[in-house]
């Protein structure tokens, strides 16, 4: 079974700063997908960024980028020029490529607070 | 395009009762997945339906069941409710199975409280 660990329960930074959220995972699979989801107070989970394990290039979506270290099983999220609207719970998630038999496996989440 | 719609948003039930939650996926999406979110266990996969068939199931007792209709709408049923079933139940839809090639789109969830 896969496990996802987010070691930072809560983080707080000032607006416009850069922040990095940590995620490590454990799997014996070689092909899989990694995701970062954001859950604001509205409760809706929103996909922030995804990474295919077979791609060495780190994924980037505007102010969001990842540092994917496959050997270390590490998948951190960097948010540049943070904005008040980035305040939310952030979940790291894992899915195998074999049909997603176990669905998404989520970490416990990091509560990110952006201070004005 | 309308997003994933879950009804009701809030529900209060008594132990021993049963409950049915509804999820309408984004138009054209054929896969619907359900997740349970609790403070203690976090987010856990319940099951996935695709083309009216349950494709995958998480580690939950048989009291948790679901179905998908021909229009891809899905319902989730929990029978003989227990206090521990109190949770936010999230539904997600995607074009194809699995949610890795086509991303999962989540609804706002149904907050179930069992008393």
mmCIF file of C-alpha atoms in Angstrom:
data_model
loop_
_atom_site.group_PDB
_atom_site.id
_atom_site.type_symbol
_atom_site.label_atom_id
_atom_site.label_comp_id
_atom_site.label_asym_id
_atom_site.label_seq_id
_atom_site.Cartn_x
_atom_site.Cartn_y
_atom_site.Cartn_z
ATOM 1 C CA UNK A 1 0.000 0.000 0.000
ATOM 2 C CA UNK A 2 1.075 3.523 -0.696
ATOM 3 C CA UNK A 3 1.559 6.164 1.986
ATOM 4 C CA UNK A 4 1.879 9.927 1.678
ATOM 5 C CA UNK A 5 3.401 12.033 4.445
ATOM 6 C CA UNK A 6 3.134 15.770 4.881
ATOM 7 C CA UNK A 7 5.282 16.760 7.840
ATOM 8 C CA UNK A 8 4.114 20.365 8.162
ATOM 9 C CA UNK A 9 0.633 20.574 9.719
ATOM 10 C CA UNK A 10 0.597 24.368 9.410
ATOM 11 C CA UNK A 11 2.656 27.100 7.778
ATOM 12 C CA UNK A 12 2.319 30.859 7.787
ATOM 13 C CA UNK A 13 4.053 33.351 5.483
ATOM 14 C CA UNK A 14 3.681 36.972 4.483
ATOM 15 C CA UNK A 15 1.984 37.937 1.257
ATOM 16 C CA UNK A 16 4.374 38.002 -1.739
ATOM 17 C CA UNK A 17 6.825 35.610 -0.083
ATOM 18 C CA UNK A 18 7.772 32.218 -1.484
ATOM 19 C CA UNK A 19 6.759 29.126 0.453
ATOM 20 C CA UNK A 20 7.577 25.447 0.016
ATOM 21 C CA UNK A 21 5.330 22.640 1.224
ATOM 22 C CA UNK A 22 6.906 19.235 1.785
ATOM 23 C CA UNK A 23 5.604 15.821 0.791
ATOM 24 C CA UNK A 24 7.190 12.393 0.855
ATOM 25 C CA UNK A 25 5.634 9.152 -0.261
ATOM 26 C CA UNK A 26 6.326 5.464 -0.136
ATOM 27 C CA UNK A 27 5.552 3.037 -2.935
ATOM 28 C CA UNK A 28 6.961 0.012 -4.673
ATOM 29 C CA UNK A 29 5.391 1.068 -7.963
ATOM 30 C CA UNK A 30 7.540 2.489 -10.744
ATOM 31 C CA UNK A 31 4.777 4.242 -12.685
ATOM 32 C CA UNK A 32 2.523 6.607 -10.819
ATOM 33 C CA UNK A 33 1.173 10.129 -10.640
ATOM 34 C CA UNK A 34 1.550 12.781 -7.981
ATOM 35 C CA UNK A 35 -0.761 15.686 -7.315
ATOM 36 C CA UNK A 36 -1.161 18.740 -5.157
ATOM 37 C CA UNK A 37 -4.740 19.700 -4.305
ATOM 38 C CA UNK A 38 -5.927 22.862 -2.579
ATOM 39 C CA UNK A 39 -8.993 22.919 -0.319
ATOM 40 C CA UNK A 40 -10.162 26.421 0.635
ATOM 41 C CA UNK A 41 -12.870 27.010 3.266
ATOM 42 C CA UNK A 42 -15.479 26.395 0.554
ATOM 43 C CA UNK A 43 -14.467 22.696 0.910
ATOM 44 C CA UNK A 44 -14.039 22.115 -2.823
ATOM 45 C CA UNK A 45 -10.818 20.307 -3.685
ATOM 46 C CA UNK A 46 -9.028 22.055 -6.532
ATOM 47 C CA UNK A 47 -6.197 20.506 -8.519
ATOM 48 C CA UNK A 48 -3.111 22.724 -8.319
ATOM 49 C CA UNK A 49 -0.541 20.681 -10.201
ATOM 50 C CA UNK A 50 0.188 17.124 -11.332
ATOM 51 C CA UNK A 51 3.380 15.212 -12.120
ATOM 52 C CA UNK A 52 3.891 11.961 -13.975
ATOM 53 C CA UNK A 53 6.613 9.879 -12.348
ATOM 54 C CA UNK A 54 8.180 8.943 -15.680
ATOM 55 C CA UNK A 55 8.790 12.607 -16.529
ATOM 56 C CA UNK A 56 12.015 14.021 -15.137
ATOM 57 C CA UNK A 57 11.023 17.612 -15.797
ATOM 58 C CA UNK A 58 9.340 19.276 -12.855
ATOM 59 C CA UNK A 59 5.786 20.463 -13.496
ATOM 60 C CA UNK A 60 4.981 24.181 -13.386
ATOM 61 C CA UNK A 61 1.659 26.023 -13.367
ATOM 62 C CA UNK A 62 2.062 29.792 -13.190
ATOM 63 C CA UNK A 63 3.177 30.594 -9.610
ATOM 64 C CA UNK A 64 3.138 26.925 -8.600
ATOM 65 C CA UNK A 65 5.998 24.532 -9.252
ATOM 66 C CA UNK A 66 7.145 21.224 -7.869
ATOM 67 C CA UNK A 67 10.480 19.702 -6.971
ATOM 68 C CA UNK A 68 10.115 16.030 -7.805
ATOM 69 C CA UNK A 69 12.905 13.790 -6.533
ATOM 70 C CA UNK A 70 11.949 10.254 -7.565
ATOM 71 C CA UNK A 71 14.846 8.467 -5.882
ATOM 72 C CA UNK A 72 14.173 10.260 -2.631
ATOM 73 C CA UNK A 73 10.384 9.850 -3.070
ATOM 74 C CA UNK A 74 9.924 13.530 -2.437
ATOM 75 C CA UNK A 75 7.414 15.873 -4.070
ATOM 76 C CA UNK A 76 7.448 19.417 -2.706
ATOM 77 C CA UNK A 77 5.286 22.330 -3.847
ATOM 78 C CA UNK A 78 6.697 25.826 -4.219
ATOM 79 C CA UNK A 79 4.355 28.787 -4.306
ATOM 80 C CA UNK A 80 5.958 31.995 -5.530
ATOM 81 C CA UNK A 81 4.643 35.501 -4.894
ATOM 82 C CA UNK A 82 2.061 34.113 -2.472
ATOM 83 C CA UNK A 83 -1.359 35.767 -2.411
ATOM 84 C CA UNK A 84 -4.086 35.988 0.224
ATOM 85 C CA UNK A 85 -6.232 33.699 -1.920
ATOM 86 C CA UNK A 86 -3.629 30.960 -1.533
ATOM 87 C CA UNK A 87 -4.736 30.478 2.084
ATOM 88 C CA UNK A 88 -6.109 26.933 2.203
ATOM 89 C CA UNK A 89 -5.394 23.331 3.137
ATOM 90 C CA UNK A 90 -2.962 21.755 0.696
ATOM 91 C CA UNK A 91 -2.981 18.020 0.131
ATOM 92 C CA UNK A 92 -0.336 15.954 -1.572
ATOM 93 C CA UNK A 93 -1.782 12.905 -3.315
ATOM 94 C CA UNK A 94 -0.576 9.764 -5.086
ATOM 95 C CA UNK A 95 -2.170 7.512 -7.662
ATOM 96 C CA UNK A 96 -0.842 4.402 -9.356
ATOM 97 C CA UNK A 97 -0.976 4.298 -13.105
ATOM 98 C CA UNK A 98 -2.607 0.893 -13.212
ATOM 99 C CA UNK A 99 -6.188 2.105 -13.352
ATOM 100 C CA UNK A 100 -6.081 3.879 -10.019
ATOM 101 C CA UNK A 101 -7.327 0.812 -8.189
ATOM 102 C CA UNK A 102 -6.932 2.466 -4.801
ATOM 103 C CA UNK A 103 -8.048 5.886 -5.960
ATOM 104 C CA UNK A 104 -6.046 8.822 -4.716
ATOM 105 C CA UNK A 105 -3.998 8.346 -1.559
ATOM 106 C CA UNK A 106 -3.816 11.661 0.270
ATOM 107 C CA UNK A 107 -1.479 13.058 2.890
ATOM 108 C CA UNK A 108 -2.914 14.620 6.054
ATOM 109 C CA UNK A 109 -2.550 18.107 4.619
ATOM 110 C CA UNK A 110 -0.752 21.358 5.367
ATOM 111 C CA UNK A 111 -2.746 24.382 6.450
ATOM 112 C CA UNK A 112 -1.164 27.331 4.664
ATOM 113 C CA UNK A 113 -1.933 30.809 5.936
ATOM 114 C CA UNK A 114 -0.918 33.862 3.926
ATOM 115 C CA UNK A 115 -0.674 36.933 6.146
ATOM 116 C CA UNK A 116 -1.327 40.409 4.713
ATOM 117 C CA UNK B 1 -20.112 24.262 -17.858
ATOM 118 C CA UNK B 2 -21.637 23.419 -14.495
ATOM 119 C CA UNK B 3 -19.306 21.826 -11.958
ATOM 120 C CA UNK B 4 -19.825 18.728 -9.865
ATOM 121 C CA UNK B 5 -22.991 19.109 -7.814
ATOM 122 C CA UNK B 6 -23.521 17.298 -4.540
ATOM 123 C CA UNK B 7 -26.776 17.268 -2.628
ATOM 124 C CA UNK B 8 -27.600 17.857 0.084
ATOM 125 C CA UNK B 9 -24.836 20.059 1.479
ATOM 126 C CA UNK B 10 -25.642 19.198 5.078
ATOM 127 C CA UNK B 11 -27.352 16.224 6.633
ATOM 128 C CA UNK B 12 -28.059 15.173 10.207
ATOM 129 C CA UNK B 13 -29.015 11.572 10.904
ATOM 130 C CA UNK B 14 -29.404 9.333 13.927
ATOM 131 C CA UNK B 15 -27.410 6.195 14.643
ATOM 132 C CA UNK B 16 -28.921 3.166 12.964
ATOM 133 C CA UNK B 17 -30.569 5.119 10.159
ATOM 134 C CA UNK B 18 -29.519 5.003 6.553
ATOM 135 C CA UNK B 19 -28.618 7.861 4.243
ATOM 136 C CA UNK B 20 -28.318 8.483 0.513
ATOM 137 C CA UNK B 21 -26.050 11.157 -0.946
ATOM 138 C CA UNK B 22 -26.251 12.344 -4.525
ATOM 139 C CA UNK B 23 -23.626 13.503 -7.002
ATOM 140 C CA UNK B 24 -24.122 14.957 -10.473
ATOM 141 C CA UNK B 25 -20.873 14.969 -12.455
ATOM 142 C CA UNK B 26 -19.733 17.491 -14.997
ATOM 143 C CA UNK B 27 -21.528 16.951 -18.287
ATOM 144 C CA UNK B 28 -19.677 14.386 -20.375
ATOM 145 C CA UNK B 29 -17.751 12.901 -17.471
ATOM 146 C CA UNK B 30 -18.224 9.168 -17.142
ATOM 147 C CA UNK B 31 -16.273 8.408 -13.995
ATOM 148 C CA UNK B 32 -17.462 9.278 -10.504
ATOM 149 C CA UNK B 33 -15.401 8.669 -7.378
ATOM 150 C CA UNK B 34 -16.319 9.106 -3.724
ATOM 151 C CA UNK B 35 -14.065 10.069 -0.831
ATOM 152 C CA UNK B 36 -14.626 10.356 2.902
ATOM 153 C CA UNK B 37 -12.875 13.149 4.792
ATOM 154 C CA UNK B 38 -12.581 13.102 8.588
ATOM 155 C CA UNK B 39 -10.249 14.963 10.963
ATOM 156 C CA UNK B 40 -8.774 11.712 12.240
ATOM 157 C CA UNK B 41 -8.383 9.599 9.093
ATOM 158 C CA UNK B 42 -8.076 12.379 6.550
ATOM 159 C CA UNK B 43 -9.215 11.729 2.995
ATOM 160 C CA UNK B 44 -9.971 8.132 2.123
ATOM 161 C CA UNK B 45 -11.091 6.579 -1.144
ATOM 162 C CA UNK B 46 -14.489 4.906 -1.016
ATOM 163 C CA UNK B 47 -15.197 3.742 -4.564
ATOM 164 C CA UNK B 48 -15.192 4.617 -8.231
ATOM 165 C CA UNK B 49 -17.953 4.091 -10.765
ATOM 166 C CA UNK B 50 -17.527 4.104 -14.509
ATOM 167 C CA UNK B 51 -20.216 3.311 -17.058
ATOM 168 C CA UNK B 52 -22.612 2.258 -14.296
ATOM 169 C CA UNK B 53 -20.172 -0.318 -12.894
ATOM 170 C CA UNK B 54 -18.175 -0.158 -9.689
ATOM 171 C CA UNK B 55 -14.562 -0.376 -10.800
ATOM 172 C CA UNK B 56 -12.661 0.042 -7.573
ATOM 173 C CA UNK B 57 -13.474 0.033 -3.889
ATOM 174 C CA UNK B 58 -11.573 1.275 -0.889
ATOM 175 C CA UNK B 59 -11.262 -0.380 2.490
ATOM 176 C CA UNK B 60 -14.739 0.336 3.841
ATOM 177 C CA UNK B 61 -17.370 -2.043 5.238
ATOM 178 C CA UNK B 62 -20.268 -3.287 3.172
ATOM 179 C CA UNK B 63 -22.551 -0.697 4.804
ATOM 180 C CA UNK B 64 -21.115 1.721 2.267
ATOM 181 C CA UNK B 65 -22.480 1.188 -1.209
ATOM 182 C CA UNK B 66 -23.195 3.162 -4.296
ATOM 183 C CA UNK B 67 -24.465 3.110 -7.804
ATOM 184 C CA UNK B 68 -24.226 5.043 -11.019
ATOM 185 C CA UNK B 69 -27.035 5.731 -13.422
ATOM 186 C CA UNK B 70 -26.993 5.829 -17.209
ATOM 187 C CA UNK B 71 -26.642 9.626 -17.145
ATOM 188 C CA UNK B 72 -23.498 9.197 -14.963
ATOM 189 C CA UNK B 73 -25.157 10.617 -11.865
ATOM 190 C CA UNK B 74 -24.155 8.666 -8.794
ATOM 191 C CA UNK B 75 -25.589 7.960 -5.388
ATOM 192 C CA UNK B 76 -23.834 6.761 -2.289
ATOM 193 C CA UNK B 77 -25.687 4.915 0.462
ATOM 194 C CA UNK B 78 -24.639 4.257 4.022
ATOM 195 C CA UNK B 79 -26.796 1.883 6.037
ATOM 196 C CA UNK B 80 -26.949 1.382 9.801
ATOM 197 C CA UNK B 81 -25.179 4.653 10.485
ATOM 198 C CA UNK B 82 -22.532 4.825 13.202
ATOM 199 C CA UNK B 83 -21.155 7.885 14.978
ATOM 200 C CA UNK B 84 -17.864 7.353 13.163
ATOM 201 C CA UNK B 85 -19.565 7.871 9.815
ATOM 202 C CA UNK B 86 -19.779 11.590 10.561
ATOM 203 C CA UNK B 87 -17.652 13.129 7.846
ATOM 204 C CA UNK B 88 -17.459 15.269 4.758
ATOM 205 C CA UNK B 89 -18.238 13.096 1.737
ATOM 206 C CA UNK B 90 -16.662 14.331 -1.462
ATOM 207 C CA UNK B 91 -17.604 13.305 -4.957
ATOM 208 C CA UNK B 92 -15.277 13.768 -7.931
ATOM 209 C CA UNK B 93 -15.820 13.248 -11.631
ATOM 210 C CA UNK B 94 -13.465 12.797 -14.552
ATOM 211 C CA UNK B 95 -13.730 12.106 -18.261
ATOM 212 C CA UNK B 96 -12.020 8.748 -18.026
ATOM 213 C CA UNK B 97 -11.285 6.195 -15.371
ATOM 214 C CA UNK B 98 -8.737 6.749 -12.662
ATOM 215 C CA UNK B 99 -8.372 10.497 -12.772
ATOM 216 C CA UNK B 100 -4.746 10.588 -13.790
ATOM 217 C CA UNK B 101 -4.968 11.260 -17.524
ATOM 218 C CA UNK B 102 -8.053 13.379 -17.087
ATOM 219 C CA UNK B 103 -8.027 15.255 -13.788
ATOM 220 C CA UNK B 104 -10.561 14.794 -11.011
ATOM 221 C CA UNK B 105 -13.037 17.618 -10.478
ATOM 222 C CA UNK B 106 -14.463 17.687 -6.975
ATOM 223 C CA UNK B 107 -17.788 18.904 -5.661
ATOM 224 C CA UNK B 108 -18.298 20.915 -2.472
ATOM 225 C CA UNK B 109 -19.169 17.831 -0.502
ATOM 226 C CA UNK B 110 -21.965 16.703 1.780
ATOM 227 C CA UNK B 111 -21.388 17.201 5.481
ATOM 228 C CA UNK B 112 -22.975 14.238 7.309
ATOM 229 C CA UNK B 113 -23.437 14.385 11.075
ATOM 230 C CA UNK B 114 -24.560 11.259 12.899
ATOM 231 C CA UNK B 115 -25.993 11.760 16.404
#
